[in-house]
Coordinates of C-alpha atoms in Angstrom, one line a residue:
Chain A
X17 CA 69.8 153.2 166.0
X18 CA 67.9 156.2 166.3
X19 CA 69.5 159.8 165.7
X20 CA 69.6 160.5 169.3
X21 CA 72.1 157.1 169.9
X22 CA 74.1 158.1 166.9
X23 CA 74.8 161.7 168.2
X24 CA 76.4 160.1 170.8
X25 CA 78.2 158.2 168.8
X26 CA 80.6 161.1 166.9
X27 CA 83.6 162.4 168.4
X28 CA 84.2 166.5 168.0
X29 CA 87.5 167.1 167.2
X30 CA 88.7 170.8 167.1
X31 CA 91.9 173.1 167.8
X32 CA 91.6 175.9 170.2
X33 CA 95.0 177.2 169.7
X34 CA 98.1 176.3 167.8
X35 CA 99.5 174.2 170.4
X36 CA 96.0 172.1 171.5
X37 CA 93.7 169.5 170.4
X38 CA 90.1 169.8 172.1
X39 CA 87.7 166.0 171.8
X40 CA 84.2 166.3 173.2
X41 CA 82.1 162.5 173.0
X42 CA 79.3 161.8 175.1
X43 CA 78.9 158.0 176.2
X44 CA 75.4 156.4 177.0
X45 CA 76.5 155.8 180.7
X46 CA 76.5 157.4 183.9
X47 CA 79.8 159.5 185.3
X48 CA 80.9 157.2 188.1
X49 CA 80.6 153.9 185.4
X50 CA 82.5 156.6 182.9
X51 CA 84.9 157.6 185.2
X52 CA 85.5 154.3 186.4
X53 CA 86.8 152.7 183.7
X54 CA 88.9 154.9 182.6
X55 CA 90.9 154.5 185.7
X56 CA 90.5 150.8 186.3
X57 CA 93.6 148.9 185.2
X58 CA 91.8 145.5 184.8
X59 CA 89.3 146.9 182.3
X60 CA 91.7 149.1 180.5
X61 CA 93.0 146.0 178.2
X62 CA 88.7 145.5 176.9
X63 CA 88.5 148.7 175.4
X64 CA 92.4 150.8 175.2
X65 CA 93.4 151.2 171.7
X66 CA 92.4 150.2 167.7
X67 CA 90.5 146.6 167.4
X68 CA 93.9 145.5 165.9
X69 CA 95.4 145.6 169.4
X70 CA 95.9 144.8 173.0
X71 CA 96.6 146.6 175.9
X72 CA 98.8 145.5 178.0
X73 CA 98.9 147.4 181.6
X74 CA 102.3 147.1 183.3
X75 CA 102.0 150.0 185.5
X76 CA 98.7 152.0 186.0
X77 CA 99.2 154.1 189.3
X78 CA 95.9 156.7 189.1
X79 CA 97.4 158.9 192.0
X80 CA 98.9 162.1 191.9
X81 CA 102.4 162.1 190.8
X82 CA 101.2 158.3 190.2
X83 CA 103.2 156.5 186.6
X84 CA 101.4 154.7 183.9
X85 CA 102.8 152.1 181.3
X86 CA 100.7 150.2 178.5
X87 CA 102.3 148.2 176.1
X88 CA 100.0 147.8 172.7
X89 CA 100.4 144.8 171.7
X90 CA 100.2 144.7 167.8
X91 CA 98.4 141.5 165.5
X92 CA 101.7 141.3 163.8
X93 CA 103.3 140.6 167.0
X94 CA 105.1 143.6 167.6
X95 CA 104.6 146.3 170.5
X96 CA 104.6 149.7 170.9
X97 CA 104.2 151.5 174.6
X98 CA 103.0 154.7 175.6
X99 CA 104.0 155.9 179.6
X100 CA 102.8 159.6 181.7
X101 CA 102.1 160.6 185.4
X102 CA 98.8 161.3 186.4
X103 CA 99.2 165.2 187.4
X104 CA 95.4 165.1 189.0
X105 CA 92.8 162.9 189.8
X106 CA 89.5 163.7 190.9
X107 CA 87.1 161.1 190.9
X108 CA 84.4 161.1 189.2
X109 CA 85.5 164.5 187.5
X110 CA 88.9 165.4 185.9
X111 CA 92.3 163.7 185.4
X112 CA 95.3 165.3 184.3
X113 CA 98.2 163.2 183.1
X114 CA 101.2 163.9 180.5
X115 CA 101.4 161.6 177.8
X116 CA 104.5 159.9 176.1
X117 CA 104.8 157.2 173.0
X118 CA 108.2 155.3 172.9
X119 CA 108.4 156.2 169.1
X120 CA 109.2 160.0 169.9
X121 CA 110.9 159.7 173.6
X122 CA 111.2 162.7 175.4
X123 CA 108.0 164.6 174.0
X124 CA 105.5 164.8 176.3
X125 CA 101.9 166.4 176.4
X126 CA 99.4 167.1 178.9
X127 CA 95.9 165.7 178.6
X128 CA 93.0 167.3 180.9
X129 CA 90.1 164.6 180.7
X130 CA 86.7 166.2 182.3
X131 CA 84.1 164.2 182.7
X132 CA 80.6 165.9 182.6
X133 CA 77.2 164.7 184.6
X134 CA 74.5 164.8 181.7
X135 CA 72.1 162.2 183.9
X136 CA 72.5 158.5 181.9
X137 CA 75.1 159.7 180.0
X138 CA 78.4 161.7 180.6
X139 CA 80.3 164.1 178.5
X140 CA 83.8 163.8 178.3
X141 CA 86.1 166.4 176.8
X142 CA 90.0 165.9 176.5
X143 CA 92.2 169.0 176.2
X144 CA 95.6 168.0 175.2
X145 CA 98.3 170.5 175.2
X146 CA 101.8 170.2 173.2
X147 CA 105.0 172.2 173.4
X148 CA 105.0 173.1 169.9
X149 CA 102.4 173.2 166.6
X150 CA 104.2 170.7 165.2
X151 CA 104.0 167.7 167.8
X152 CA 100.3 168.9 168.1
X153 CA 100.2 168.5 164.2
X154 CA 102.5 165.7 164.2
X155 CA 99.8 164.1 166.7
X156 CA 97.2 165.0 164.1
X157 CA 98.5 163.2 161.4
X158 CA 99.2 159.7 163.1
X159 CA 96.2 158.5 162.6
X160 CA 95.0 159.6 165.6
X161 CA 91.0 160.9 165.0
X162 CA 90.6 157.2 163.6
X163 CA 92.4 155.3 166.6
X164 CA 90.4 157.0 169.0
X165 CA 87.2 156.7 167.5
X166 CA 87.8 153.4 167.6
X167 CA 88.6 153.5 171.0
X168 CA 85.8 155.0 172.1
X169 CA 83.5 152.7 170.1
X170 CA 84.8 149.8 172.1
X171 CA 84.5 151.7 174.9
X172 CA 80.3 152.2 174.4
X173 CA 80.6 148.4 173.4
X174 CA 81.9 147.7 176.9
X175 CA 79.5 150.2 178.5
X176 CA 77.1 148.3 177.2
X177 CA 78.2 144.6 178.3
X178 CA 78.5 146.2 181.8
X179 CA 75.1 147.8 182.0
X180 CA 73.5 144.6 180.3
Chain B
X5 CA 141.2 186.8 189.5
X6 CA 141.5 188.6 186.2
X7 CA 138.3 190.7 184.5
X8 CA 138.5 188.4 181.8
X9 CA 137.9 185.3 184.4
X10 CA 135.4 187.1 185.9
X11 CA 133.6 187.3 183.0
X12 CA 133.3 183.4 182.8
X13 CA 131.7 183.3 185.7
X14 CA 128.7 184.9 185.2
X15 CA 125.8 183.1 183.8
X16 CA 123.5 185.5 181.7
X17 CA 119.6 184.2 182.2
X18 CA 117.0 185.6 179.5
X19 CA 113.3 184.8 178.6
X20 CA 113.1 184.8 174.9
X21 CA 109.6 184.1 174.5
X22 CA 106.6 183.4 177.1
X23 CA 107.7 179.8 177.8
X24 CA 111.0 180.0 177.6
X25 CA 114.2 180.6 179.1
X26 CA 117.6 181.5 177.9
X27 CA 120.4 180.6 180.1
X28 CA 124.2 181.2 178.5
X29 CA 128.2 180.5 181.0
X30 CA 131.3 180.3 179.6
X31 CA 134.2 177.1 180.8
X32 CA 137.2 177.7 181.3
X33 CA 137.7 174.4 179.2
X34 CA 137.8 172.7 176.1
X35 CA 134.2 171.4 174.7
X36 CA 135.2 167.9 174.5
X37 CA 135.8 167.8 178.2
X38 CA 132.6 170.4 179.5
X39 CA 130.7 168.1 177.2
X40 CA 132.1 164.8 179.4
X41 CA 131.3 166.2 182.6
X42 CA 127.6 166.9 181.8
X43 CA 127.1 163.1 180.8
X44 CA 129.4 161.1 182.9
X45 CA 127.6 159.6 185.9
X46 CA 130.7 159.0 188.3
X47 CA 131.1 162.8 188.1
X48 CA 127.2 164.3 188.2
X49 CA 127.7 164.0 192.1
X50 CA 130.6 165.9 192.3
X51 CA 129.0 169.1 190.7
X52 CA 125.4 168.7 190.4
X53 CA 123.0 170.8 192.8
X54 CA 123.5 173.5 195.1
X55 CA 126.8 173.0 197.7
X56 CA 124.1 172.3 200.8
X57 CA 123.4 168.6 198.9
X58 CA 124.2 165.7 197.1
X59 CA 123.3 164.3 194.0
X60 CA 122.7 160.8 193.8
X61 CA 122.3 159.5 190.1
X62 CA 119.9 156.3 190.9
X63 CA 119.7 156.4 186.3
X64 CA 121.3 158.2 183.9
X65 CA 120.8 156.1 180.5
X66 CA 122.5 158.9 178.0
X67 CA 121.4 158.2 174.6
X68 CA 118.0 159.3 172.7
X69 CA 115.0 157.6 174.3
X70 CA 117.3 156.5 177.6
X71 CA 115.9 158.0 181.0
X72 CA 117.8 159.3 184.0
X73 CA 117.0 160.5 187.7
X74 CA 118.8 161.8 190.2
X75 CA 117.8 161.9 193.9
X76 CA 119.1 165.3 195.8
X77 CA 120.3 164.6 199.3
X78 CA 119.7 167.5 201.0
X79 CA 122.1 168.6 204.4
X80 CA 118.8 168.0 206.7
X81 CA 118.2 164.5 205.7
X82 CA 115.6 165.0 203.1
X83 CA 115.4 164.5 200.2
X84 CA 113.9 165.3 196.6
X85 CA 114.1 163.9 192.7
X86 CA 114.5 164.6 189.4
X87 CA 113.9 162.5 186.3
X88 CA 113.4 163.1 182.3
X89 CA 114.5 161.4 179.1
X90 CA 117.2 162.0 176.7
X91 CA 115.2 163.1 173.6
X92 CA 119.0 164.2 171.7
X93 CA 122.5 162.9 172.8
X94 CA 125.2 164.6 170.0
X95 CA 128.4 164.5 171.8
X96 CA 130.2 167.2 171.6
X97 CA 127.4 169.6 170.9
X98 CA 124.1 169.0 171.9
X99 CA 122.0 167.6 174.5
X100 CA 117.7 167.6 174.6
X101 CA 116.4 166.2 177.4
X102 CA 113.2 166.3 179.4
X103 CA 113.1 167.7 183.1
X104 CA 110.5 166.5 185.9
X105 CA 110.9 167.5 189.4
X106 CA 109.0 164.9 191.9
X107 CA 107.7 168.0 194.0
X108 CA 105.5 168.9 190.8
X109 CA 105.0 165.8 188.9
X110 CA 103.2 166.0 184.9
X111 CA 105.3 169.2 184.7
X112 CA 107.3 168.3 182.6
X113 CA 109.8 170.8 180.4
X114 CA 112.0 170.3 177.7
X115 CA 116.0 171.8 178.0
X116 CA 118.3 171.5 175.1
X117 CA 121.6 172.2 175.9
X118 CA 124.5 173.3 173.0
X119 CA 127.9 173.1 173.9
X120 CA 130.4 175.8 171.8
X121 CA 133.9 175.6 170.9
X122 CA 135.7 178.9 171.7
X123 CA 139.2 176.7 171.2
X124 CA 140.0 176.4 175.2
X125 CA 136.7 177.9 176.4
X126 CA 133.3 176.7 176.0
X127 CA 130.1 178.5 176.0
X128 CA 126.9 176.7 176.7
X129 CA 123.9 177.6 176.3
X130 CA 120.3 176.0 177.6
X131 CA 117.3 176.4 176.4
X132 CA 114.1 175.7 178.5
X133 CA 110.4 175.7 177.0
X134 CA 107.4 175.3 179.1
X135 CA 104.0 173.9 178.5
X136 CA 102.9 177.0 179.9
X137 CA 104.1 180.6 181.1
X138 CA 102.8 179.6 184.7
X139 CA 105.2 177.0 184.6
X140 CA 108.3 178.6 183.4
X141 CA 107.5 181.5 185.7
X142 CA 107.2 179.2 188.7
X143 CA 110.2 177.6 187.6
X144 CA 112.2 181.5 187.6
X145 CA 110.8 182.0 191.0
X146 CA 111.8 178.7 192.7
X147 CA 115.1 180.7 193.2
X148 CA 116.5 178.1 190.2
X149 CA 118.9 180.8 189.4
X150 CA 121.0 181.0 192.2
X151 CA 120.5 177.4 192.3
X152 CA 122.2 177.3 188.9
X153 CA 124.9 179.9 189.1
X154 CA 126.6 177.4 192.4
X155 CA 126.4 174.3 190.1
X156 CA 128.0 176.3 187.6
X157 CA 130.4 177.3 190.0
X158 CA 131.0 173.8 191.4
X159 CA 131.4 172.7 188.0
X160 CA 134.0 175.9 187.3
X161 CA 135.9 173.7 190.1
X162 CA 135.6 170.3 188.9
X163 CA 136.9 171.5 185.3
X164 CA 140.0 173.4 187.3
X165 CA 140.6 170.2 189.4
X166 CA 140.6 167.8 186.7
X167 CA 142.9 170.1 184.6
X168 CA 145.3 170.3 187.4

């Protein structure tokens, strides 16, 4: 892997303000095969989520005012599920949806996903938004950085498949 | 009407901070009973809303992680929702709960509602935070207050009814 691939490779995780986490990751992959999968239902179970589970998509309505549901299935057999509305969509740019885990019912926060056109590969930086420092920090603490670069790793894997 | 009914009647509507608002109204009841009519679903439609409609509760699951919505009839035929989830039931004195209106879906703030004894009176008090002050601004402007202060009233009635 050259330095150039592994720069890509790194998420940027950062807090702009007490109530906000800011992730920028660039993907070696156009916008509209970026954008796409994040918002196709039948490829969100190949790449949502740690290696140690599976995604299960019960509802995944990318409209405005549209619901989502996943259930994570776990390797120990249990399952977790995490639920929102998509607040925007705008293909192959932006999607705004709140974001709910059944652990902590009732606390929701807003992600703002933009996807950025670098030529063969796209920029995508999430800005998620809490009512309060401590679900941001809360958020923080869960393991979070590490699920998600995880995530995202799978994701270039399946990037990769696709384009192959 | 006495001064010192009157003076239940008025609902007193601050913004403590730049996402928040303050809303306190006194009952002319005991807590136990105020605290029954804001989580019984046989008696939401008899109070809930402005006088022009009627609340329909379609779910209304009261107890942490349970979600309700309500569907507003309105007197022209149309009609508009509201949904959240129960993040605190503690009966007789506190209620958290998230609030979504369908006209602005991914909106989504956060009311906690605290229900005092004052012996035959009760005073509660809500309290409303925001993701942002847009929102909670939006949310003073949608004339919500009036709104409030004639379910308050219609509640006022429904409390005098049931003692009678």
């Amino acid at each position: 892997m050259t330095n150039a691939q592994q720069s890509t490779r790194t998420a940027t995780v950062t807090k702009p303000s007490d109530r906000e986490i800011h992730i920028e990751r660039v993907f070696d992959a156009p916008r509209d095969r970026v954008f796409a999968l994040f918002t196709d239902p039948e490829l969100i179970p190949q790449w949502w989520g740690p290696r140690s589970t599976t995604a299960e998509v019960v509802q995944m309505d990318v409209r405005t005012g549209g619901d989502y549901r996943f259930v994570m299935h776990n390797d120990d057999g249990s399952q977790t599920s995490f639920r929102g509305t998509y607040r925007e969509v705008t293909a192959p740019e932006r999607i705004v949806q709140t974001f709910e885990w059944d652990g902590m019912p009732g606390y929701v926060s807003v992600e703002t996903a933009e996807f950025e056109d670098l030529g063969d590969r796209t920029k995508v930086t999430t800005t998620t938004i809490f009512h309060t420092t401590e679900e941001r920090d809360g958020m923080l603490g869960s393991g979070m950085e590490s699920g998600m670069n995880e995530t995202y790793q799978r994701l270039d894997e399946l990037l990769e498949r696709l384009a192959g």
